mmCIF file of C-alpha atoms and ligand atoms in Angstrom:
data_model
loop_
_atom_site.group_PDB
_atom_site.id
_atom_site.type_symbol
_atom_site.label_atom_id
_atom_site.label_comp_id
_atom_site.label_asym_id
_atom_site.label_seq_id
_atom_site.Cartn_x
_atom_site.Cartn_y
_atom_site.Cartn_z
ATOM 1 C CA MET A 1 102.582 47.742 -91.908
ATOM 2 C CA SER A 2 100.019 50.119 -90.541
ATOM 3 C CA LYS A 3 97.652 51.898 -92.869
ATOM 4 C CA GLN A 4 98.123 55.481 -93.910
ATOM 5 C CA ARG A 5 95.820 57.970 -92.295
ATOM 6 C CA VAL A 6 93.203 60.018 -94.093
ATOM 7 C CA LEU A 7 91.457 63.015 -92.590
ATOM 8 C CA SER A 8 88.651 65.128 -93.950
ATOM 9 C CA GLY A 9 85.806 67.256 -92.699
ATOM 10 C CA VAL A 10 82.503 68.834 -93.621
ATOM 11 C CA GLN A 11 80.918 71.908 -92.080
ATOM 12 C CA PRO A 12 77.526 71.528 -90.434
ATOM 13 C CA THR A 13 75.921 74.261 -92.486
ATOM 14 C CA GLY A 14 72.766 73.166 -94.221
ATOM 15 C CA ASN A 15 72.676 69.611 -95.432
ATOM 16 C CA LEU A 16 74.775 67.924 -98.074
ATOM 17 C CA HIS A 17 74.009 68.131 -101.769
ATOM 18 C CA LEU A 18 74.804 65.883 -104.708
ATOM 19 C CA GLY A 19 78.021 67.792 -105.385
ATOM 20 C CA ASN A 20 79.313 67.045 -101.876
ATOM 21 C CA TYR A 21 78.307 63.431 -102.184
ATOM 22 C CA LEU A 22 79.449 62.613 -105.730
ATOM 23 C CA GLY A 23 82.514 64.851 -105.610
ATOM 24 C CA ALA A 24 83.759 63.940 -102.135
ATOM 25 C CA ILE A 25 82.029 61.588 -99.728
ATOM 26 C CA ARG A 26 81.442 58.841 -102.277
ATOM 27 C CA ASN A 27 85.183 58.789 -102.920
ATOM 28 C CA TRP A 28 85.978 58.564 -99.207
ATOM 29 C CA VAL A 29 83.631 55.618 -98.953
ATOM 30 C CA GLU A 30 85.199 53.882 -101.933
ATOM 31 C CA ALA A 31 88.748 54.206 -100.629
ATOM 32 C CA GLN A 32 88.060 53.813 -96.922
ATOM 33 C CA SER A 33 89.199 50.214 -96.509
ATOM 34 C CA GLU A 34 92.702 51.114 -97.697
ATOM 35 C CA TYR A 35 93.223 53.695 -94.961
ATOM 36 C CA GLU A 36 92.673 54.507 -91.308
ATOM 37 C CA ASN A 37 90.146 57.331 -91.641
ATOM 38 C CA PHE A 38 89.099 60.289 -89.538
ATOM 39 C CA PHE A 39 85.991 62.099 -90.698
ATOM 40 C CA CYS A 40 85.193 65.161 -88.738
ATOM 41 C CA VAL A 41 82.161 67.443 -88.532
ATOM 42 C CA VAL A 42 83.905 70.809 -88.416
ATOM 43 C CA ASP A 43 81.520 72.769 -86.237
ATOM 44 C CA LEU A 44 84.184 75.266 -85.140
ATOM 45 C CA HIS A 45 84.567 76.296 -88.771
ATOM 46 C CA ALA A 46 80.807 76.782 -88.953
ATOM 47 C CA ILE A 47 80.861 79.901 -86.790
ATOM 48 C CA THR A 48 83.251 81.801 -89.066
ATOM 49 C CA ALA A 49 80.076 82.974 -90.832
ATOM 50 C CA PRO A 50 77.001 84.202 -88.965
ATOM 51 C CA HIS A 51 75.326 81.103 -87.526
ATOM 52 C CA ASN A 52 72.181 80.096 -85.710
ATOM 53 C CA PRO A 53 72.840 78.631 -82.235
ATOM 54 C CA ALA A 54 69.396 77.036 -82.245
ATOM 55 C CA THR A 55 70.321 74.718 -85.127
ATOM 56 C CA LEU A 56 74.080 74.176 -84.771
ATOM 57 C CA ALA A 57 73.844 70.982 -82.702
ATOM 58 C CA ALA A 58 71.111 69.468 -84.871
ATOM 59 C CA ASP A 59 73.036 70.317 -88.057
ATOM 60 C CA THR A 60 76.110 68.654 -86.564
ATOM 61 C CA TYR A 61 74.178 65.435 -85.930
ATOM 62 C CA THR A 62 72.727 65.613 -89.438
ATOM 63 C CA ILE A 63 76.165 65.594 -91.038
ATOM 64 C CA ALA A 64 77.369 62.764 -88.802
ATOM 65 C CA ALA A 65 74.256 60.742 -89.681
ATOM 66 C CA LEU A 66 74.745 61.499 -93.382
ATOM 67 C CA TYR A 67 78.317 60.199 -93.171
ATOM 68 C CA LEU A 68 76.876 56.906 -91.949
ATOM 69 C CA ALA A 69 74.028 56.980 -94.460
ATOM 70 C CA CYS A 70 76.477 57.477 -97.341
ATOM 71 C CA GLY A 71 78.381 54.379 -96.305
ATOM 72 C CA ILE A 72 81.175 55.475 -93.991
ATOM 73 C CA ASP A 73 82.027 52.227 -92.227
ATOM 74 C CA LEU A 74 83.122 52.287 -88.607
ATOM 75 C CA GLN A 75 85.314 49.296 -89.213
ATOM 76 C CA TYR A 76 87.671 51.594 -91.130
ATOM 77 C CA SER A 77 86.648 55.069 -90.117
ATOM 78 C CA ASN A 78 86.156 57.309 -87.105
ATOM 79 C CA ILE A 79 83.414 59.910 -87.116
ATOM 80 C CA PHE A 80 83.723 62.723 -84.614
ATOM 81 C CA VAL A 81 82.843 66.325 -83.866
ATOM 82 C CA GLN A 82 85.623 68.902 -84.009
ATOM 83 C CA SER A 83 84.426 70.952 -81.015
ATOM 84 C CA HIS A 84 84.368 67.819 -78.817
ATOM 85 C CA ILE A 85 88.153 67.747 -78.931
ATOM 86 C CA PRO A 86 89.680 70.885 -77.367
ATOM 87 C CA ALA A 87 93.062 70.127 -78.949
ATOM 88 C CA HIS A 88 91.754 71.542 -82.262
ATOM 89 C CA SER A 89 91.329 74.978 -80.736
ATOM 90 C CA GLU A 90 94.529 74.806 -78.753
ATOM 91 C CA LEU A 91 96.750 73.748 -81.637
ATOM 92 C CA THR A 92 95.168 76.500 -83.723
ATOM 93 C CA TRP A 93 96.412 79.069 -81.238
ATOM 94 C CA LEU A 94 99.937 77.673 -81.304
ATOM 95 C CA LEU A 95 99.969 77.554 -85.108
ATOM 96 C CA ASN A 96 98.512 81.061 -85.284
ATOM 97 C CA CYS A 97 101.637 82.311 -83.641
ATOM 98 C CA ILE A 98 103.926 80.825 -86.250
ATOM 99 C CA THR A 99 101.766 81.686 -89.287
ATOM 100 C CA PRO A 100 102.581 84.990 -90.999
ATOM 101 C CA LEU A 101 99.519 87.231 -91.307
ATOM 102 C CA ASN A 102 100.006 87.822 -95.010
ATOM 103 C CA TRP A 103 99.720 84.094 -95.782
ATOM 104 C CA LEU A 104 96.145 84.256 -94.524
ATOM 105 C CA GLU A 105 95.325 87.586 -96.111
ATOM 106 C CA ASP A 106 96.341 86.124 -99.478
ATOM 107 C CA MET A 107 94.003 83.108 -99.348
ATOM 108 C CA ILE A 108 91.581 83.138 -102.277
ATOM 109 C CA GLN A 109 88.666 81.809 -100.244
ATOM 110 C CA PHE A 110 89.143 84.475 -97.572
ATOM 111 C CA LYS A 111 89.183 87.205 -100.187
ATOM 112 C CA GLU A 112 85.988 85.874 -101.753
ATOM 113 C CA LYS A 113 84.120 85.307 -98.498
ATOM 114 C CA ARG A 114 85.218 88.681 -97.194
ATOM 115 C CA VAL A 115 83.367 90.298 -100.078
ATOM 116 C CA ARG A 116 80.367 87.997 -99.724
ATOM 117 C CA GLN A 117 80.032 88.380 -95.941
ATOM 118 C CA GLY A 118 80.372 92.149 -96.091
ATOM 119 C CA LYS A 119 80.313 93.544 -92.577
ATOM 120 C CA ASP A 120 80.173 90.083 -90.987
ATOM 121 C CA VAL A 121 83.882 89.369 -91.353
ATOM 122 C CA ASN A 122 85.334 88.135 -88.075
ATOM 123 C CA VAL A 123 88.892 87.174 -87.145
ATOM 124 C CA GLY A 124 87.850 83.519 -87.296
ATOM 125 C CA LEU A 125 87.172 83.804 -91.023
ATOM 126 C CA LEU A 126 90.745 84.931 -91.587
ATOM 127 C CA ASP A 127 91.973 82.159 -89.293
ATOM 128 C CA TYR A 128 89.835 79.438 -90.908
ATOM 129 C CA PRO A 129 92.787 77.835 -92.769
ATOM 130 C CA VAL A 130 94.873 77.556 -89.594
ATOM 131 C CA LEU A 131 92.038 75.712 -87.854
ATOM 132 C CA MET A 132 91.861 73.438 -90.876
ATOM 133 C CA ALA A 133 95.628 72.883 -90.662
ATOM 134 C CA SER A 134 95.166 71.880 -87.020
ATOM 135 C CA ASP A 135 92.476 69.360 -87.994
ATOM 136 C CA ILE A 136 94.871 67.715 -90.396
ATOM 137 C CA LEU A 137 98.100 67.948 -88.404
ATOM 138 C CA LEU A 138 96.703 66.741 -85.055
ATOM 139 C CA TYR A 139 96.177 63.302 -86.589
ATOM 140 C CA ASP A 140 99.508 63.080 -88.425
ATOM 141 C CA ALA A 141 97.358 62.602 -91.513
ATOM 142 C CA ASP A 142 99.211 61.186 -94.513
ATOM 143 C CA LYS A 143 96.492 62.016 -97.009
ATOM 144 C CA VAL A 144 93.824 64.666 -97.302
ATOM 145 C CA PRO A 145 91.188 64.259 -100.021
ATOM 146 C CA VAL A 146 90.766 67.757 -101.374
ATOM 147 C CA GLY A 147 88.759 69.312 -104.121
ATOM 148 C CA GLU A 148 89.964 72.218 -106.187
ATOM 149 C CA ASP A 149 88.551 74.783 -103.734
ATOM 150 C CA GLN A 150 90.517 73.422 -100.758
ATOM 151 C CA LYS A 151 93.865 72.913 -102.488
ATOM 152 C CA GLN A 152 95.238 76.250 -101.379
ATOM 153 C CA HIS A 153 94.341 75.491 -97.769
ATOM 154 C CA LEU A 154 96.260 72.233 -97.918
ATOM 155 C CA GLU A 155 99.212 74.089 -99.427
ATOM 156 C CA LEU A 156 99.092 76.493 -96.486
ATOM 157 C CA THR A 157 99.027 73.530 -94.104
ATOM 158 C CA ARG A 158 102.149 72.199 -95.779
ATOM 159 C CA ASP A 159 103.846 75.592 -95.515
ATOM 160 C CA ILE A 160 103.056 75.668 -91.803
ATOM 161 C CA VAL A 161 104.642 72.231 -91.404
ATOM 162 C CA ILE A 162 107.807 73.365 -93.164
ATOM 163 C CA ARG A 163 107.971 76.430 -90.966
ATOM 164 C CA ILE A 164 107.358 74.757 -87.615
ATOM 165 C CA ASN A 165 109.733 71.913 -88.397
ATOM 166 C CA HIS A 166 112.394 74.374 -89.491
ATOM 167 C CA GLN A 167 112.001 76.608 -86.446
ATOM 168 C CA PHE A 168 111.338 74.061 -83.726
ATOM 169 C CA GLY A 169 112.294 70.633 -85.019
ATOM 170 C CA SER A 170 115.112 68.942 -86.847
ATOM 171 C CA GLU A 171 115.524 66.696 -89.862
ATOM 172 C CA GLU A 172 115.430 63.597 -87.616
ATOM 173 C CA HIS A 173 112.764 64.953 -85.284
ATOM 174 C CA PRO A 174 110.128 66.857 -87.233
ATOM 175 C CA VAL A 175 107.468 68.398 -85.015
ATOM 176 C CA LEU A 176 104.606 67.747 -87.433
ATOM 177 C CA LYS A 177 104.027 65.327 -90.260
ATOM 178 C CA MET A 178 103.791 66.584 -93.842
ATOM 179 C CA PRO A 179 100.372 65.729 -95.334
ATOM 180 C CA GLU A 180 99.838 65.006 -99.018
ATOM 181 C CA PRO A 181 96.738 65.661 -101.124
ATOM 182 C CA LEU A 182 94.757 62.578 -102.066
ATOM 183 C CA ILE A 183 93.987 63.119 -105.711
ATOM 184 C CA ARG A 184 91.408 60.815 -107.147
ATOM 185 C CA LYS A 185 91.373 59.415 -110.658
ATOM 186 C CA GLU A 186 88.264 60.880 -112.223
ATOM 187 C CA GLY A 187 86.756 63.662 -110.217
ATOM 188 C CA ALA A 188 83.027 64.126 -110.559
ATOM 189 C CA ARG A 189 82.448 67.836 -110.820
ATOM 190 C CA VAL A 190 78.788 68.454 -110.284
ATOM 191 C CA MET A 191 77.621 71.818 -111.516
ATOM 192 C CA SER A 192 74.701 74.032 -110.517
ATOM 193 C CA LEU A 193 71.264 73.202 -111.910
ATOM 194 C CA THR A 194 70.696 76.847 -112.705
ATOM 195 C CA ASP A 195 74.101 77.550 -114.310
ATOM 196 C CA GLY A 196 76.112 74.729 -115.840
ATOM 197 C CA THR A 197 79.339 76.733 -115.604
ATOM 198 C CA LYS A 198 79.240 77.127 -111.801
ATOM 199 C CA LYS A 199 79.897 74.443 -109.202
ATOM 200 C CA MET A 200 76.935 73.147 -107.215
ATOM 201 C CA SER A 201 77.430 74.909 -103.911
ATOM 202 C CA LYS A 202 75.940 75.217 -100.437
ATOM 203 C CA SER A 203 76.476 78.946 -100.565
ATOM 204 C CA ASP A 204 74.529 79.534 -103.763
ATOM 205 C CA PRO A 205 71.576 81.709 -102.695
ATOM 206 C CA THR A 206 69.156 79.835 -104.917
ATOM 207 C CA GLU A 207 67.949 76.550 -103.469
ATOM 208 C CA MET A 208 66.924 75.457 -106.992
ATOM 209 C CA SER A 209 70.607 75.265 -107.970
ATOM 210 C CA ARG A 210 71.271 72.088 -105.972
ATOM 211 C CA ILE A 211 69.734 68.743 -105.082
ATOM 212 C CA ASN A 212 70.220 67.988 -101.415
ATOM 213 C CA LEU A 213 70.680 64.408 -100.289
ATOM 214 C CA LEU A 214 67.608 64.710 -98.090
ATOM 215 C CA ASP A 215 65.295 66.345 -100.630
ATOM 216 C CA PRO A 216 61.998 64.430 -100.895
ATOM 217 C CA PRO A 217 61.034 63.010 -104.323
ATOM 218 C CA ASP A 218 58.585 65.788 -105.219
ATOM 219 C CA LEU A 219 61.210 68.453 -104.550
ATOM 220 C CA ILE A 220 63.794 66.601 -106.651
ATOM 221 C CA GLN A 221 61.222 66.439 -109.423
ATOM 222 C CA LYS A 222 60.497 70.145 -109.169
ATOM 223 C CA LYS A 223 64.189 71.086 -109.215
ATOM 224 C CA ILE A 224 64.954 68.974 -112.268
ATOM 225 C CA LYS A 225 61.815 70.181 -114.043
ATOM 226 C CA ARG A 226 62.901 73.794 -113.587
ATOM 227 C CA CYS A 227 66.623 73.349 -114.135
ATOM 228 C CA LYS A 228 68.372 75.258 -116.890
ATOM 229 C CA THR A 229 68.609 73.537 -120.278
ATOM 230 C CA ASP A 230 68.946 74.712 -123.878
ATOM 231 C CA PRO A 231 66.711 74.656 -126.958
ATOM 232 C CA VAL A 232 68.768 72.022 -128.801
ATOM 233 C CA LYS A 233 67.327 68.591 -129.460
ATOM 234 C CA GLY A 234 69.597 65.598 -129.023
ATOM 235 C CA LEU A 235 71.838 65.444 -125.943
ATOM 236 C CA GLU A 236 75.615 65.290 -125.915
ATOM 237 C CA PHE A 237 78.620 65.370 -123.595
ATOM 238 C CA ASP A 238 81.575 67.732 -123.855
ATOM 239 C CA ASN A 239 80.079 70.450 -126.018
ATOM 240 C CA PRO A 240 81.472 73.643 -124.449
ATOM 241 C CA GLU A 241 78.481 75.509 -125.779
ATOM 242 C CA ARG A 242 76.148 73.267 -123.794
ATOM 243 C CA PRO A 243 77.478 73.188 -120.211
ATOM 244 C CA GLU A 244 74.056 72.349 -118.739
ATOM 245 C CA CYS A 245 73.638 69.449 -121.120
ATOM 246 C CA HIS A 246 77.041 68.056 -120.168
ATOM 247 C CA ASN A 247 76.315 68.443 -116.468
ATOM 248 C CA LEU A 248 72.912 66.765 -116.551
ATOM 249 C CA LEU A 249 74.212 63.853 -118.621
ATOM 250 C CA THR A 250 77.118 63.482 -116.205
ATOM 251 C CA LEU A 251 74.716 63.422 -113.277
ATOM 252 C CA TYR A 252 72.618 60.798 -115.003
ATOM 253 C CA THR A 253 75.721 58.719 -115.786
ATOM 254 C CA ILE A 254 76.951 58.652 -112.199
ATOM 255 C CA LEU A 255 73.562 58.187 -110.594
ATOM 256 C CA SER A 256 72.557 55.385 -112.943
ATOM 257 C CA GLY A 257 75.912 53.623 -112.705
ATOM 258 C CA LYS A 258 76.041 53.395 -116.512
ATOM 259 C CA THR A 259 79.099 54.188 -118.607
ATOM 260 C CA LYS A 260 79.536 57.495 -120.358
ATOM 261 C CA ALA A 261 79.602 55.744 -123.726
ATOM 262 C CA ASP A 262 76.293 53.986 -123.050
ATOM 263 C CA VAL A 263 74.649 57.201 -121.894
ATOM 264 C CA ALA A 264 75.934 59.075 -124.948
ATOM 265 C CA VAL A 265 74.171 56.559 -127.186
ATOM 266 C CA GLU A 266 71.048 56.274 -125.033
ATOM 267 C CA CYS A 267 70.471 60.026 -124.990
ATOM 268 C CA GLN A 268 71.740 61.170 -128.374
ATOM 269 C CA ASP A 269 68.276 61.550 -129.870
ATOM 270 C CA MET A 270 66.406 62.567 -126.745
ATOM 271 C CA GLY A 271 64.799 65.895 -126.092
ATOM 272 C CA TRP A 272 64.630 67.445 -122.631
ATOM 273 C CA GLY A 273 61.014 66.404 -122.233
ATOM 274 C CA GLN A 274 62.084 62.798 -122.393
ATOM 275 C CA PHE A 275 65.364 63.119 -120.504
ATOM 276 C CA LYS A 276 64.188 65.081 -117.485
ATOM 277 C CA PRO A 277 61.737 62.460 -116.186
ATOM 278 C CA LEU A 278 64.432 59.833 -116.674
ATOM 279 C CA LEU A 279 66.968 61.834 -114.673
ATOM 280 C CA THR A 280 64.342 62.548 -112.014
ATOM 281 C CA GLU A 281 63.496 58.897 -111.580
ATOM 282 C CA THR A 282 67.176 57.937 -111.467
ATOM 283 C CA ALA A 283 68.048 60.599 -108.891
ATOM 284 C CA ILE A 284 65.133 59.638 -106.657
ATOM 285 C CA ALA A 285 66.078 55.962 -106.822
ATOM 286 C CA ALA A 286 69.767 56.667 -106.142
ATOM 287 C CA LEU A 287 69.011 58.799 -103.088
ATOM 288 C CA LYS A 288 66.383 56.485 -101.624
ATOM 289 C CA PRO A 289 68.773 54.096 -99.810
ATOM 290 C CA ILE A 290 70.743 57.036 -98.381
ATOM 291 C CA GLN A 291 67.566 58.696 -97.141
ATOM 292 C CA GLU A 292 66.327 55.461 -95.571
ATOM 293 C CA LYS A 293 69.606 54.817 -93.798
ATOM 294 C CA TYR A 294 69.689 58.432 -92.633
ATOM 295 C CA GLN A 295 66.219 58.088 -91.147
ATOM 296 C CA ALA A 296 67.133 54.866 -89.390
ATOM 297 C CA VAL A 297 70.206 56.507 -87.826
ATOM 298 C CA MET A 298 68.274 59.606 -86.773
ATOM 299 C CA ASP A 299 65.589 57.441 -85.191
ATOM 300 C CA ASP A 300 68.213 55.890 -82.933
ATOM 301 C CA GLN A 301 69.806 58.868 -81.211
ATOM 302 C CA GLY A 302 71.556 56.593 -78.708
ATOM 303 C CA TYR A 303 73.375 54.826 -81.509
ATOM 304 C CA LEU A 304 74.481 58.075 -83.139
ATOM 305 C CA GLU A 305 75.754 59.364 -79.816
ATOM 306 C CA SER A 306 77.713 56.175 -79.234
ATOM 307 C CA VAL A 307 79.314 56.504 -82.696
ATOM 308 C CA LEU A 308 80.419 60.046 -81.907
ATOM 309 C CA ARG A 309 81.636 59.039 -78.456
ATOM 310 C CA ASP A 310 83.774 56.203 -79.837
ATOM 311 C CA GLY A 311 85.050 58.463 -82.601
ATOM 312 C CA ARG A 312 85.961 61.129 -80.081
ATOM 313 C CA GLN A 313 87.818 58.696 -77.867
ATOM 314 C CA ASN A 314 89.892 57.314 -80.728
ATOM 315 C CA ALA A 315 90.579 60.766 -82.137
ATOM 316 C CA GLU A 316 91.287 62.452 -78.838
ATOM 317 C CA SER A 317 94.121 60.183 -77.738
ATOM 318 C CA ILE A 318 95.957 60.836 -81.007
ATOM 319 C CA ALA A 319 95.191 64.560 -80.978
ATOM 320 C CA ASN A 320 96.366 65.007 -77.400
ATOM 321 C CA ALA A 321 99.639 63.217 -78.070
ATOM 322 C CA THR A 322 100.344 65.475 -81.059
ATOM 323 C CA LEU A 323 99.433 68.582 -79.098
ATOM 324 C CA ALA A 324 101.818 67.540 -76.289
ATOM 325 C CA ARG A 325 104.571 67.013 -78.857
ATOM 326 C CA VAL A 326 104.051 70.490 -80.312
ATOM 327 C CA LYS A 327 103.973 72.163 -76.892
ATOM 328 C CA LYS A 328 107.165 70.411 -75.903
ATOM 329 C CA ALA A 329 108.875 71.523 -79.113
ATOM 330 C CA LEU A 330 107.776 75.110 -78.485
ATOM 331 C CA GLY A 331 109.244 74.955 -75.005
ATOM 332 C CA TYR A 332 106.138 74.905 -72.828
ATOM 333 C CA SER A 333 106.357 73.746 -69.230
ATOM 334 C CA VAL A 334 104.265 70.730 -68.337
ATOM 335 C CA PRO A 335 101.812 71.296 -65.470
ATOM 336 C CA VAL A 336 102.619 69.211 -62.420
HETATM 337 N N1 LIG B 401 87.398 73.688 -95.301
HETATM 338 C C1 LIG B 401 86.823 72.423 -95.668
HETATM 339 C C2 LIG B 401 85.669 72.678 -96.642
HETATM 340 O O1 LIG B 401 84.997 73.675 -96.555
HETATM 341 C C3 LIG B 401 86.327 71.660 -94.476
HETATM 342 C C4 LIG B 401 87.454 71.214 -93.613
HETATM 343 C C5 LIG B 401 87.745 71.655 -92.367
HETATM 344 C C6 LIG B 401 88.416 70.234 -93.951
HETATM 345 N N2 LIG B 401 88.841 70.992 -91.873
HETATM 346 C C7 LIG B 401 89.269 70.136 -92.809
HETATM 347 C C8 LIG B 401 88.646 69.460 -95.086
HETATM 348 C C9 LIG B 401 90.361 69.265 -92.829
HETATM 349 C C10 LIG B 401 89.731 68.597 -95.096
HETATM 350 C C11 LIG B 401 90.591 68.509 -93.964
HETATM 351 O O2 LIG B 401 85.398 71.833 -97.459
#
């Protein structure tokens, strides 16, 4: 029996932080041998907000190299760049024309970004979820690992599948495959270093709120030194009045590989002055192998290019077949 397919993607905006890694990529790596995986750098999504053309290509390579550095294994997984495969754009157009406008206007993320981006709201921002649906549906993905913030987009993808299959397919011959969310057992929710009630996020304006995977040791030290804490001595998990305390202990637990119970005992009598250096040291040590692997990949541009070329070839043949299937269902003539 062939393996089920998994697809996911990351935008090449800035580099990845601990929240991206612990909450997403680490889980892809853990599960990758069970699936046939497609991990995409979604550079077409990246221009739905104002972007810098001088850094787009380099940022794209950075994310691809970080995939490898975090342990994505080419034996199980394909790594490719969204814009290298024209079918993503083309399927988006076709799906645009079967997606009701109000479905997109009602998306929570669109409503939030529309406020945040102010006058820089382009049509692409509204259309973002349809492009994401194309990413997923082109590969007949069975499973999509999604965090809380992307759940609604996957729901929209599923609604598009229902609609296209109803309008242009039949029970026996669906046009597109219905994807399912891949829910993991215990999700690591990594919160901001400056506000323990907010998720660690690329879009947070303060750089001090997140630890990036490529931050050098002295910067990690500085960020942890300045992070928000509380005046209570003795550290504990799960006290709703101490969200920062819970977050920092959780970070320490995951990064050290210890159990929650062990950490609870280890830290119960500690003050911040004792805990912060410990967390700093642990974070630096945990990121070191990723940073070394990243550097090795970046030093061998030819290798990285060959990875993306192989990924593109594998992805493209599947994507083109799906696109042809959709065009046929919609009644398009085939060029002769
Ligand atoms: N929108 C996703 C995010 O910001 C990125 C993304 C684009 C994606 N296409 C995808 C995720 C397809 C999963 C599947 O996180």
